[in-house]
Each structure stands twice: as C-alpha cells, then as structure tokens.
Amino acid sequence: MNTKAIGSLFLLFATVAMMAVITPTAYAAEVEVNNAPGSSVPGCEETNTCFIPSSVKINVGDTVSWSNDDTAAHTVTSGKPATGPDGNFDSSLLMVGKTFDVTFDNSGSYDYFCMVHPWMVGKVVVK
C-alpha cells in the first residue's frame, strides 16, 4: 500500500474511534413503584402511600416497574377512579410478588389507579 492510502485509512479509523468516544449514549432508566403492604385496606390514601412513590417523573423512553408487595392482588390501570380506565395501560390482576412494566414513549401526564381498590391512585409524568 502506498503512504497516501495508509494515511487515509488511519484518518478514517481515528475519526470513527473519536465519534465512538464523544457520542453520548442514551440509556433508558427504570423506575420502581411498589404497592405498599396494607394498601388493600383504606387509609393509605390519607398519607398518599398506597403506591410508593405515588408520583414519579421520568423521561420519554423510561420504564416504570410496579411491584405488588402487598398481601392482596391489585391492578395498575391508567385513568382515574371517577372516570374509569383510559386505555393507555392495564396490568390486569397483578398477583402478590409479581411485577408489571410499562415503557413510556410519549410525554404527558398519566394517572393510574387500582381497579380493585380505587382509593389507590398514582401518577407518572413523562417529559
């Protein structure tokens, strides 16, 4: 190979290597929300501790993972108890010890509640 070709290959390699080093890598985050033990009995709504945390702020592309740490089955259903499900997500019946994940691809505010225990409410804000 001649010197010009070797120089061009070196420059190409160096450029690609620098792009890999300086290009930021985007990682989606996962946020955990727990159904609080005892949340199947009214009262947790008074201290806003039915879902812990009851409100989360995330970025587009992040995932929220709900874990049922209570002794009763629950749902994680988008919408509000007064108006019902809005169709964005629904865990169906989430048994004790199980998890339910949703990745949010659009910005907005997403209210959710438990259809079995409607005093359990929460919110996901996606920016």
CSV table of C-alpha atoms in Angstrom, one decimal:
chain,number,residue,atom,x,y,z
A,1,MET,CA,0.0,0.0,0.0
A,2,ASN,CA,1.2,3.5,-0.6
A,3,THR,CA,1.6,6.1,2.0
A,4,LYS,CA,-1.5,8.1,0.9
A,5,ALA,CA,-3.8,5.0,1.3
A,6,ILE,CA,-2.3,4.2,4.7
A,7,GLY,CA,-2.8,7.8,5.9
A,8,SER,CA,-6.4,7.8,4.6
A,9,LEU,CA,-7.2,4.5,6.5
A,10,PHE,CA,-5.6,5.9,9.6
A,11,LEU,CA,-7.6,9.1,9.4
A,12,LEU,CA,-10.8,7.1,8.8
A,13,PHE,CA,-10.1,4.8,11.8
A,14,ALA,CA,-9.3,7.8,14.1
A,15,THR,CA,-12.5,9.6,13.1
A,16,VAL,CA,-14.7,6.6,13.8
A,17,ALA,CA,-12.9,6.0,17.1
A,18,MET,CA,-13.3,9.6,18.2
A,19,MET,CA,-17.1,9.5,17.3
A,20,ALA,CA,-17.5,6.5,19.5
A,21,VAL,CA,-15.8,8.3,22.4
A,22,ILE,CA,-17.6,11.6,22.2
A,23,THR,CA,-21.0,10.5,21.1
A,24,PRO,CA,-23.3,10.4,24.2
A,25,THR,CA,-25.0,7.1,24.8
A,26,ALA,CA,-28.6,7.3,25.8
A,27,TYR,CA,-29.8,4.8,28.4
A,28,ALA,CA,-33.4,4.5,29.4
A,29,ALA,CA,-34.0,4.4,33.1
A,30,GLU,CA,-36.2,2.1,35.1
A,31,VAL,CA,-38.1,3.5,38.0
A,32,GLU,CA,-39.7,1.2,40.6
A,33,VAL,CA,-43.1,1.8,42.2
A,34,ASN,CA,-44.3,-0.5,45.0
A,35,ASN,CA,-47.8,-1.4,46.0
A,36,ALA,CA,-47.4,-0.7,49.7
A,37,PRO,CA,-48.1,-3.5,52.2
A,38,GLY,CA,-51.6,-3.0,53.6
A,39,SER,CA,-52.7,-0.8,50.7
A,40,SER,CA,-55.6,-3.1,50.1
A,41,VAL,CA,-57.3,-1.6,53.2
A,42,PRO,CA,-58.5,2.0,53.1
A,43,GLY,CA,-56.2,4.5,54.8
A,44,CYS,CA,-53.1,4.7,52.7
A,45,GLU,CA,-54.7,7.4,50.6
A,46,GLU,CA,-54.7,9.7,53.6
A,47,THR,CA,-50.9,9.7,53.6
A,48,ASN,CA,-50.5,9.2,49.8
A,49,THR,CA,-48.7,5.9,50.4
A,50,CYS,CA,-50.8,3.4,48.5
A,51,PHE,CA,-48.2,3.3,45.7
A,52,ILE,CA,-44.6,4.2,46.8
A,53,PRO,CA,-43.8,6.6,45.4
A,54,SER,CA,-47.2,7.8,44.4
A,55,SER,CA,-45.9,10.2,41.7
A,56,VAL,CA,-42.9,9.7,39.5
A,57,LYS,CA,-41.2,12.0,36.9
A,58,ILE,CA,-39.4,10.2,34.1
A,59,ASN,CA,-38.1,10.9,30.6
A,60,VAL,CA,-39.5,9.6,27.3
A,61,GLY,CA,-38.3,6.0,26.8
A,62,ASP,CA,-38.0,5.3,30.5
A,63,THR,CA,-39.8,2.3,32.1
A,64,VAL,CA,-41.9,2.2,35.3
A,65,SER,CA,-41.9,-1.2,37.0
A,66,TRP,CA,-44.7,-1.7,39.5
A,67,SER,CA,-44.2,-4.4,42.1
A,68,ASN,CA,-47.0,-5.9,44.2
A,69,ASP,CA,-45.6,-6.0,47.8
A,70,ASP,CA,-49.0,-6.3,49.4
A,71,THR,CA,-50.8,-9.4,50.5
A,72,ALA,CA,-53.7,-8.9,48.1
A,73,ALA,CA,-53.9,-8.8,44.3
A,74,HIS,CA,-54.1,-5.3,42.6
A,75,THR,CA,-54.2,-3.7,39.2
A,76,VAL,CA,-52.2,-0.9,37.7
A,77,THR,CA,-54.7,0.7,35.4
A,78,SER,CA,-54.3,4.1,33.6
A,79,GLY,CA,-57.1,6.5,34.2
A,80,LYS,CA,-59.0,7.8,37.3
A,81,PRO,CA,-61.4,6.0,39.6
A,82,ALA,CA,-64.1,8.6,38.9
A,83,THR,CA,-63.9,8.2,35.1
A,84,GLY,CA,-62.5,4.7,34.7
A,85,PRO,CA,-59.7,3.3,32.6
A,86,ASP,CA,-58.5,5.4,29.7
A,87,GLY,CA,-56.8,2.5,27.8
A,88,ASN,CA,-53.2,3.6,28.0
A,89,PHE,CA,-52.1,0.6,30.1
A,90,ASP,CA,-53.5,-2.1,32.3
A,91,SER,CA,-51.7,-4.8,34.3
A,92,SER,CA,-54.8,-7.0,34.7
A,93,LEU,CA,-54.8,-8.6,38.1
A,94,LEU,CA,-51.3,-8.3,39.5
A,95,MET,CA,-50.8,-11.1,42.0
A,96,VAL,CA,-48.7,-10.9,45.2
A,97,GLY,CA,-45.0,-10.7,44.4
A,98,LYS,CA,-45.5,-10.0,40.6
A,99,THR,CA,-44.4,-7.0,38.6
A,100,PHE,CA,-45.8,-5.0,35.7
A,101,ASP,CA,-43.7,-2.9,33.4
A,102,VAL,CA,-44.6,0.0,31.1
A,103,THR,CA,-42.2,1.9,28.8
A,104,PHE,CA,-43.4,5.4,28.2
A,105,ASP,CA,-42.8,6.5,24.6
A,106,ASN,CA,-44.7,9.8,24.7
A,107,SER,CA,-44.5,12.8,27.0
A,108,GLY,CA,-47.5,13.6,29.1
A,109,SER,CA,-49.2,13.0,32.5
A,110,TYR,CA,-50.6,9.5,33.2
A,111,ASP,CA,-52.9,9.0,36.1
A,112,TYR,CA,-53.4,5.4,37.3
A,113,PHE,CA,-55.3,3.5,39.9
A,114,CYS,CA,-56.1,0.1,41.2
A,115,MET,CA,-59.5,-1.1,39.9
A,116,VAL,CA,-59.9,-3.5,42.9
A,117,HIS,CA,-59.0,-0.8,45.5
A,118,PRO,CA,-59.9,2.5,43.9
A,119,TRP,CA,-58.5,4.6,46.7
A,120,MET,CA,-55.1,3.6,45.4
A,121,VAL,CA,-54.0,6.3,42.9
A,122,GLY,CA,-50.8,7.4,41.4
A,123,LYS,CA,-49.3,9.5,38.6
A,124,VAL,CA,-46.5,9.2,36.0
A,125,VAL,CA,-45.2,12.4,34.5
A,126,VAL,CA,-43.2,11.9,31.3
A,127,LYS,CA,-41.1,14.8,30.0
